[in-house]
Short mmCIF file of C-alpha atoms in Angstrom, two decimals:
data_model
loop_
_atom_site.label_atom_id
_atom_site.label_comp_id
_atom_site.label_asym_id
_atom_site.label_seq_id
_atom_site.Cartn_x
_atom_site.Cartn_y
_atom_site.Cartn_z
CA MET V 1 0.30 0.05 0.13
CA LEU V 2 1.18 3.13 -0.96
CA PHE V 3 -0.15 5.50 1.24
CA THR V 4 -0.74 4.56 5.60
CA ALA V 5 -2.37 6.87 8.90
CA ASP V 6 0.91 8.72 9.13
CA HIS V 7 0.13 10.34 4.92
CA ASP V 8 -3.55 10.66 6.17
CA ASP V 9 -2.55 12.54 8.75
CA ILE V 10 -1.07 15.33 6.67
CA ARG V 11 -2.83 14.69 3.51
CA ARG V 12 -5.51 16.05 5.76
CA SER V 13 -3.38 18.49 7.78
CA LEU V 14 -2.93 20.36 3.84
CA GLN V 15 -6.43 20.25 3.74
CA LYS V 16 -7.76 22.78 5.93
CA PHE V 17 -4.26 24.24 5.34
CA ILE V 18 -6.17 24.93 1.45
CA ALA V 19 -9.13 25.38 2.87
CA ASN V 20 -8.43 28.29 5.07
CA GLU V 21 -4.78 29.93 3.60
CA ILE V 22 -5.09 30.01 -0.29
CA ASN V 23 -8.99 28.99 -1.96
CA PRO V 24 -10.22 31.76 -0.04
CA HIS V 25 -7.32 34.25 -2.20
CA VAL V 26 -7.03 32.22 -5.09
CA ASP V 27 -9.43 34.50 -7.08
CA ASP V 28 -7.97 38.20 -5.28
CA TRP V 29 -4.49 36.42 -6.66
CA GLU V 30 -5.43 36.28 -10.60
CA LYS V 31 -6.99 38.91 -10.57
CA ALA V 32 -3.84 40.75 -10.08
CA ASP V 33 -1.58 37.60 -11.70
CA ILE V 34 0.40 37.21 -8.43
CA PHE V 35 0.71 35.75 -4.78
CA PRO V 36 2.52 36.06 -2.51
CA ALA V 37 5.26 33.99 -2.40
CA HIS V 38 7.34 34.75 0.29
CA GLU V 39 4.17 35.26 2.80
CA LEU V 40 2.05 31.89 1.86
CA PHE V 41 5.58 29.77 1.81
CA LYS V 42 6.44 31.04 4.54
CA LYS V 43 3.06 29.32 7.02
CA MET V 44 3.63 26.25 4.51
CA GLY V 45 7.55 26.49 5.41
CA SER V 46 6.10 26.46 8.50
CA LEU V 47 3.75 23.82 8.96
CA GLY V 48 6.95 21.21 7.40
CA PHE V 49 5.07 21.18 4.41
CA LEU V 50 8.43 22.29 2.28
CA GLY V 51 11.12 19.79 2.52
CA LEU V 52 8.27 15.85 3.46
CA ASN V 53 10.79 14.33 1.42
CA LYS V 54 14.27 15.84 2.60
CA PRO V 55 17.00 15.20 4.77
CA VAL V 56 16.03 16.18 8.40
CA GLU V 57 19.40 18.11 8.85
CA PHE V 58 18.09 20.13 6.30
CA GLY V 59 15.32 20.89 7.98
CA GLY V 60 13.27 18.36 6.27
CA SER V 61 10.66 15.42 7.56
CA GLY V 62 13.81 12.93 6.06
CA LEU V 63 9.94 10.71 4.80
CA ASP V 64 9.96 9.28 1.41
CA TYR V 65 8.79 10.56 -1.39
CA SER V 66 5.73 9.07 -0.74
CA TYR V 67 5.03 12.05 1.20
CA ALA V 68 5.85 14.56 -1.42
CA LEU V 69 3.72 12.66 -4.17
CA MET V 70 0.62 12.72 -1.85
CA MET V 71 0.86 16.37 -0.89
CA ALA V 72 0.90 16.42 -5.01
CA GLU V 73 -2.08 15.47 -5.45
CA GLU V 74 -3.75 17.27 -2.57
CA LEU V 75 -2.55 20.32 -4.02
CA GLY V 76 -4.98 19.83 -6.86
CA ALA V 77 -7.31 20.95 -5.10
CA ILE V 78 -6.03 24.67 -5.05
CA THR V 79 -9.09 25.92 -7.37
CA CYS V 80 -6.50 27.15 -9.79
CA GLY V 81 -2.99 26.12 -11.30
CA GLY V 82 -0.80 28.64 -11.11
CA VAL V 83 -0.45 27.82 -7.07
CA PRO V 84 -0.06 24.35 -7.12
CA MET V 85 2.49 24.75 -10.01
CA ALA V 86 4.62 27.03 -8.54
CA ILE V 87 4.78 24.95 -5.05
CA GLY V 88 5.22 22.49 -6.75
CA VAL V 89 8.84 24.36 -8.31
CA GLN V 90 9.57 25.19 -4.73
CA THR V 91 9.68 21.69 -3.53
CA ASP V 92 9.75 19.10 -6.46
CA MET V 93 11.98 20.66 -9.86
CA ALA V 94 14.35 23.04 -7.65
CA THR V 95 15.22 21.76 -5.01
CA PRO V 96 15.92 17.82 -4.83
CA ALA V 97 18.87 17.43 -6.98
CA LEU V 98 20.24 20.09 -4.18
CA ALA V 99 18.68 17.96 -1.56
CA ARG V 100 20.49 14.93 -3.43
CA PHE V 101 23.45 16.41 -4.80
CA GLY V 102 24.67 19.36 -3.42
CA SER V 103 26.89 19.80 -0.28
CA ASP V 104 26.24 20.40 2.85
CA GLU V 105 27.75 23.99 3.04
CA VAL V 106 25.73 24.16 -0.81
CA ARG V 107 22.60 23.00 1.12
CA ARG V 108 22.48 24.99 4.51
CA GLU V 109 22.93 27.97 2.56
CA PHE V 110 20.16 27.50 0.08
CA LEU V 111 17.91 23.78 1.04
CA ALA V 112 16.97 24.41 4.62
CA PRO V 113 15.89 28.52 4.35
CA SER V 114 14.36 26.69 1.27
CA ILE V 115 12.45 23.94 3.13
CA SER V 116 11.06 26.69 6.63
CA GLY V 117 9.99 28.58 3.49
CA ASP V 118 12.34 32.11 4.34
CA PHE V 119 13.90 31.10 0.55
CA VAL V 120 11.70 30.80 -2.82
CA ALA V 121 13.36 29.21 -4.68
CA CYS V 122 12.95 28.83 -9.05
CA ILE V 123 14.03 26.88 -11.84
CA GLY V 124 16.30 27.77 -14.62
CA VAL V 125 16.63 25.28 -17.38
CA SER V 126 14.15 26.41 -20.00
CA GLU V 127 15.70 29.53 -22.65
CA PRO V 128 14.24 30.91 -26.02
CA GLY V 129 16.15 29.22 -27.90
CA ALA V 130 16.54 25.52 -25.77
CA GLY V 131 13.18 24.55 -23.75
CA SER V 132 12.38 20.60 -24.53
CA ASP V 133 16.11 20.62 -26.20
CA VAL V 134 18.07 20.52 -22.45
CA ALA V 135 21.13 19.54 -24.02
CA SER V 136 20.98 22.91 -26.63
CA ILE V 137 21.20 25.17 -23.78
CA LYS V 138 24.01 28.76 -24.23
CA THR V 139 24.01 30.48 -21.21
CA GLN V 140 27.76 29.55 -19.96
CA ALA V 141 29.02 29.46 -16.55
CA ARG V 142 33.18 30.50 -17.00
CA THR V 143 35.87 29.36 -14.65
CA ASP V 144 37.42 32.44 -12.97
CA GLY V 145 39.15 31.36 -10.10
CA ASP V 146 37.41 29.87 -7.83
CA ASP V 147 34.63 31.41 -8.93
CA TYR V 148 32.15 30.85 -12.39
CA VAL V 149 31.46 33.89 -14.36
CA ILE V 150 27.51 33.15 -15.79
CA ASP V 151 27.04 34.64 -19.53
CA GLY V 152 23.51 33.98 -20.87
CA GLY V 153 19.26 34.47 -20.21
CA LYS V 154 16.68 31.77 -18.94
CA MET V 155 12.88 31.55 -20.55
CA TRP V 156 9.39 31.11 -18.53
CA ILE V 157 11.08 30.79 -15.00
CA THR V 158 8.16 29.89 -12.66
CA ASN V 159 8.74 32.17 -9.33
CA GLY V 160 10.98 34.10 -10.56
CA THR V 161 9.83 38.17 -10.22
CA GLN V 162 10.35 36.06 -6.20
CA ALA V 163 12.73 34.25 -6.37
CA ASP V 164 15.50 34.95 -3.79
CA TRP V 165 17.94 31.82 -5.65
CA ILE V 166 17.64 30.04 -8.61
CA CYS V 167 18.89 26.33 -9.59
CA LEU V 168 20.48 27.31 -12.65
CA LEU V 169 21.56 24.65 -15.44
CA ALA V 170 24.88 25.93 -17.55
CA ASN V 171 27.66 24.48 -19.42
CA THR V 172 30.68 25.06 -17.79
CA GLY V 173 32.79 23.68 -19.74
CA ASP V 174 33.31 22.56 -23.89
CA GLY V 175 32.79 19.24 -23.78
CA PRO V 176 29.87 16.76 -25.54
CA VAL V 177 26.59 18.98 -24.76
CA HIS V 178 25.89 15.80 -22.31
CA ARG V 179 28.90 16.46 -19.98
CA ASN V 180 29.48 20.12 -20.38
CA LYS V 181 27.12 20.89 -17.99
CA SER V 182 26.81 22.10 -14.17
CA LEU V 183 23.63 22.91 -11.57
CA ILE V 184 24.16 26.06 -9.51
CA CYS V 185 22.68 27.84 -7.00
CA VAL V 186 22.44 31.59 -7.68
CA PRO V 187 21.30 34.26 -5.81
CA MET V 188 18.54 36.31 -7.55
CA LYS V 189 20.45 39.56 -6.09
CA SER V 190 24.20 39.18 -7.63
CA LYS V 191 25.22 41.39 -9.35
CA GLY V 192 24.60 41.42 -12.41
CA VAL V 193 21.35 39.39 -12.53
CA THR V 194 18.71 40.43 -13.70
CA VAL V 195 15.09 40.34 -14.18
CA ALA V 196 13.91 41.48 -18.18
CA ARG V 197 9.70 41.19 -17.20
CA LYS V 198 6.70 39.20 -15.79
CA LEU V 199 5.80 36.70 -19.15
CA ASP V 200 1.74 37.73 -19.98
CA LYS V 201 0.31 34.21 -19.85
CA MET V 202 -3.23 32.38 -21.01
CA GLY V 203 -3.40 30.70 -18.12
CA MET V 204 -1.79 30.12 -14.83
CA ARG V 205 -2.58 33.97 -14.06
CA SER V 206 -1.46 33.56 -9.70
CA SER V 207 1.72 32.67 -10.70
CA ASP V 208 4.72 34.68 -11.66
CA THR V 209 6.46 33.93 -14.81
CA ALA V 210 9.77 35.49 -16.11
CA GLN V 211 12.47 36.19 -18.39
CA ILE V 212 15.79 36.71 -17.08
CA PHE V 213 19.09 37.66 -17.74
CA PHE V 214 22.71 37.39 -16.59
CA ASP V 215 25.93 39.10 -17.55
CA ASN V 216 28.91 38.61 -15.69
CA VAL V 217 27.61 37.20 -12.45
CA ARG V 218 29.98 36.07 -10.37
CA VAL V 219 29.19 33.16 -8.03
CA PRO V 220 32.10 30.57 -6.06
CA LYS V 221 32.23 27.48 -7.76
CA ARG V 222 31.43 26.06 -4.30
CA ASN V 223 27.93 27.34 -4.67
CA ARG V 224 27.60 24.35 -8.12
CA ILE V 225 25.35 20.72 -7.16
CA GLY V 226 27.70 18.02 -7.52
CA ASP V 227 30.29 17.38 -10.09
CA GLU V 228 30.89 19.89 -12.65
CA GLY V 229 29.53 18.55 -16.06
CA LYS V 230 27.34 15.69 -14.22
CA GLY V 231 24.28 18.94 -14.81
CA PHE V 232 22.62 17.58 -17.84
CA THR V 233 22.97 13.74 -15.47
CA TYR V 234 21.57 15.50 -12.66
CA GLN V 235 18.60 17.67 -14.15
CA MET V 236 17.58 14.52 -15.68
CA ILE V 237 17.41 13.02 -12.13
CA GLN V 238 14.86 16.45 -11.17
CA PHE V 239 13.02 15.79 -14.14
CA GLN V 240 11.14 12.18 -12.81
CA GLU V 241 10.35 13.53 -10.03
CA GLU V 242 8.88 17.00 -11.56
CA ARG V 243 6.90 15.53 -14.19
CA LEU V 244 5.51 12.78 -11.27
CA TRP V 245 3.92 16.08 -9.76
CA GLY V 246 3.21 17.34 -12.36
CA ALA V 247 0.47 14.14 -13.26
CA ALA V 248 -0.57 14.31 -9.91
CA ALA V 249 -1.14 17.82 -9.29
CA CYS V 250 -3.95 17.13 -12.17
CA LEU V 251 -5.70 14.36 -10.52
CA LYS V 252 -7.82 16.07 -7.74
CA SER V 253 -8.45 19.22 -10.01
CA HIS V 254 -9.74 17.30 -13.33
CA GLU V 255 -11.92 15.49 -10.76
CA TYR V 256 -13.31 18.98 -9.33
CA ILE V 257 -14.31 20.20 -12.61
CA ILE V 258 -15.79 16.66 -13.81
CA ASP V 259 -17.84 16.62 -10.35
CA GLN V 260 -18.71 21.00 -11.62
CA THR V 261 -20.03 20.43 -14.71
CA ILE V 262 -22.59 17.66 -13.49
CA ALA V 263 -23.27 19.89 -10.97
CA TYR V 264 -23.93 22.23 -13.29
CA THR V 265 -25.08 19.79 -15.95
CA ARG V 266 -27.76 18.93 -13.42
CA ASN V 267 -29.50 22.27 -12.88
CA ARG V 268 -29.65 23.66 -17.03
CA LYS V 269 -32.51 22.92 -19.03
CA ALA V 270 -32.44 22.65 -23.28
CA PHE V 271 -35.73 21.30 -25.44
CA GLY V 272 -37.44 20.25 -22.13
CA GLN V 273 -34.61 17.80 -20.17
CA SER V 274 -30.68 18.97 -17.63
CA ILE V 275 -28.16 18.93 -20.61
CA LEU V 276 -26.68 15.57 -17.86
CA ASP V 277 -29.55 13.82 -19.09
CA ASN V 278 -28.57 13.29 -22.36
CA GLN V 279 -26.98 10.69 -23.00
CA VAL V 280 -23.54 11.62 -24.47
CA VAL V 281 -23.01 14.63 -21.46
CA HIS V 282 -22.80 11.64 -18.93
CA PHE V 283 -21.42 8.96 -20.81
CA LYS V 284 -18.76 11.24 -21.07
CA LEU V 285 -18.06 12.36 -17.85
CA ALA V 286 -18.17 8.04 -17.37
CA GLU V 287 -15.26 8.10 -19.23
CA MET V 288 -13.75 10.71 -17.93
CA GLN V 289 -13.85 9.76 -14.62
CA THR V 290 -12.70 6.44 -15.47
CA GLU V 291 -9.39 7.77 -16.95
CA VAL V 292 -8.35 9.71 -14.10
CA GLU V 293 -8.29 6.74 -11.75
CA LEU V 294 -6.59 4.63 -14.46
CA LEU V 295 -3.62 7.32 -14.70
CA ARG V 296 -4.05 7.35 -11.18
CA ALA V 297 -2.95 3.89 -11.09
CA LEU V 298 -0.06 4.46 -13.65
CA ILE V 299 1.24 7.54 -11.18
CA TYR V 300 0.77 5.82 -8.30
CA ARG V 301 3.00 2.45 -10.02
CA ALA V 302 5.72 4.94 -11.25
CA ALA V 303 5.78 6.75 -7.26
CA GLU V 304 6.59 2.81 -5.57
CA GLN V 305 9.55 2.17 -8.38
CA LEU V 306 10.73 5.21 -6.73
CA VAL V 307 10.38 4.66 -3.54
CA ALA V 308 11.86 1.22 -4.10
CA GLY V 309 14.95 3.41 -5.89
CA GLU V 310 13.84 2.67 -9.66
CA ASP V 311 14.17 3.82 -11.57
CA VAL V 312 10.91 5.45 -13.18
CA THR V 313 12.05 7.24 -16.20
CA LYS V 314 9.86 5.66 -18.62
CA LEU V 315 6.52 5.83 -16.14
CA ALA V 316 6.92 9.16 -15.65
CA THR V 317 6.94 9.82 -18.99
CA MET V 318 3.82 7.87 -19.53
CA ALA V 319 2.46 9.43 -16.68
CA LYS V 320 3.54 13.07 -17.65
CA LEU V 321 1.71 12.76 -20.89
CA LYS V 322 -0.99 11.29 -20.46
CA ALA V 323 -2.12 13.95 -17.95
CA GLY V 324 -1.18 16.41 -20.12
CA ARG V 325 -3.35 14.05 -23.61
CA LEU V 326 -6.32 14.13 -20.32
CA GLY V 327 -5.87 17.28 -19.63
CA ARG V 328 -7.40 19.42 -22.66
CA GLU V 329 -9.68 16.43 -23.77
CA LEU V 330 -11.14 16.25 -20.17
CA THR V 331 -11.80 20.80 -20.04
CA ASP V 332 -12.57 20.89 -23.30
CA ALA V 333 -15.60 18.06 -23.09
CA CYS V 334 -16.61 20.01 -19.59
CA LEU V 335 -16.54 23.35 -20.92
CA GLN V 336 -19.12 22.97 -24.51
CA TYR V 337 -21.04 21.49 -21.62
CA TRP V 338 -21.14 25.09 -20.14
CA GLY V 339 -22.33 26.06 -23.15
CA GLY V 340 -22.60 29.98 -23.54
CA MET V 341 -21.48 30.35 -19.79
CA GLY V 342 -18.05 27.90 -20.17
CA PHE V 343 -16.53 30.89 -22.35
CA THR V 344 -16.37 33.15 -19.67
CA ASN V 345 -13.89 34.12 -17.27
CA GLU V 346 -16.12 33.27 -14.10
CA THR V 347 -16.28 30.04 -14.37
CA PRO V 348 -13.82 27.12 -13.04
CA VAL V 349 -14.05 25.40 -16.00
CA SER V 350 -12.45 28.16 -18.08
CA ARG V 351 -9.71 28.53 -15.82
CA ALA V 352 -9.09 25.39 -15.78
CA TYR V 353 -8.75 25.30 -19.74
CA ARG V 354 -6.27 27.63 -19.62
CA ASP V 355 -4.29 26.17 -17.03
CA SER V 356 -3.86 23.01 -17.52
CA ARG V 357 -2.46 23.94 -21.46
CA LEU V 358 0.69 24.08 -19.71
CA THR V 359 1.17 20.10 -18.72
CA SER V 360 1.37 18.99 -22.64
CA ILE V 361 4.08 22.32 -22.66
CA GLY V 362 6.48 22.16 -19.08
CA GLY V 363 8.56 20.87 -17.81
CA GLY V 364 9.17 18.59 -21.48
CA ALA V 365 6.65 18.65 -24.37
CA ASP V 366 4.06 15.58 -25.67
CA GLU V 367 6.53 15.51 -28.27
CA VAL V 368 9.30 14.74 -25.67
CA MET V 369 8.02 12.25 -23.53
CA LEU V 370 6.83 10.03 -26.74
CA MET V 371 9.84 10.22 -28.71
CA VAL V 372 11.86 9.35 -25.00
CA LEU V 373 9.40 6.54 -24.64
CA CYS V 374 10.09 5.50 -28.53
CA LYS V 375 13.82 5.52 -27.27
CA MET V 376 13.64 3.18 -24.79
CA MET V 377 10.97 1.03 -26.65
CA GLY V 378 13.13 1.08 -29.49
CA THR V 379 11.11 1.83 -32.29
CA LEU V 380 13.44 6.30 -32.46
CA PRO V 381 14.96 6.35 -35.81
CA GLY V 382 18.56 5.84 -35.30
CA SER V 383 18.81 4.43 -31.55
CA LYS V 384 19.00 0.79 -30.61
CA GLY V 385 16.72 -1.17 -32.36
CA SER V 386 14.69 0.87 -35.11
CA SER V 387 14.65 0.31 -38.35
#
């Protein structure tokens, strides 16, 4: 069994926190196009939510990954996508590699305050010319004595306007593209770091997303996570948790939209009967609920294997792919049943329609997930086993 009574205790605490401290403010944060990350993260850190599976010596709870997955699933009950995504960046995207491979010194400086909620973190991988193609990043960190001097830029950085530090992937050598990169913790207040602009997005409105430039930014080499040249490998490992998190965070949000659509279509009348009474509607909603449960089973299976120390690249990739595709199909179908009201911004289904679209893009686009799977199956042209 993946979850126990201990999981349920934390789950109930998180549900109460979301109901009292997050959901009452979501509409205001969506209108403002930002939420107060430092204020919210400090509250979450004080309750232990930001370090469930992080080392005890740096303020975490030292629990296994199943607790982090449970939290990701519960965050899906937040009535928008932007806030849970920002929390996920803090817990499962910017900090896993640091927690696993960072020196004690760099973990004290960056991980501990991220767990306590005193620091807001962001992850710097994507660039204007290198989104899903991580190997093609151009940001450089050249060695100058005991320092790195960083030049380049990052794009689509969640938490970027509020972050205290960025987990930056940069080229630190001239070797092969998969062995010339390093992950570096860079304080956002460093001289030469510029938040160029806050991006105006279709969805995820309450989450701030930035374009960031680095111009001769000097940081000590001790800020590097693990070994030089291992950054690509560390990031690929980190992606396993990120992609599972992204899939798990969809589950409750999908179920919420199904429930809201059932309630709305039951009361909405057309041609002498409720919309829900039409077989095409209630059958479709039943199919969507089944798809959500199938996705949950896949995610739980992957989480069990991850807890057991196994490589879950294949299952995490499948879960991420399926979550994105299902989000597009489910919200599109449900919005249709809301009719004209579904096209207004005052309904939950329109927000879900906009927010869920990112799942097929962020953290590796659908097409990249398919490439990964085809490579593992030996069907990708040029891969072992392909014709």
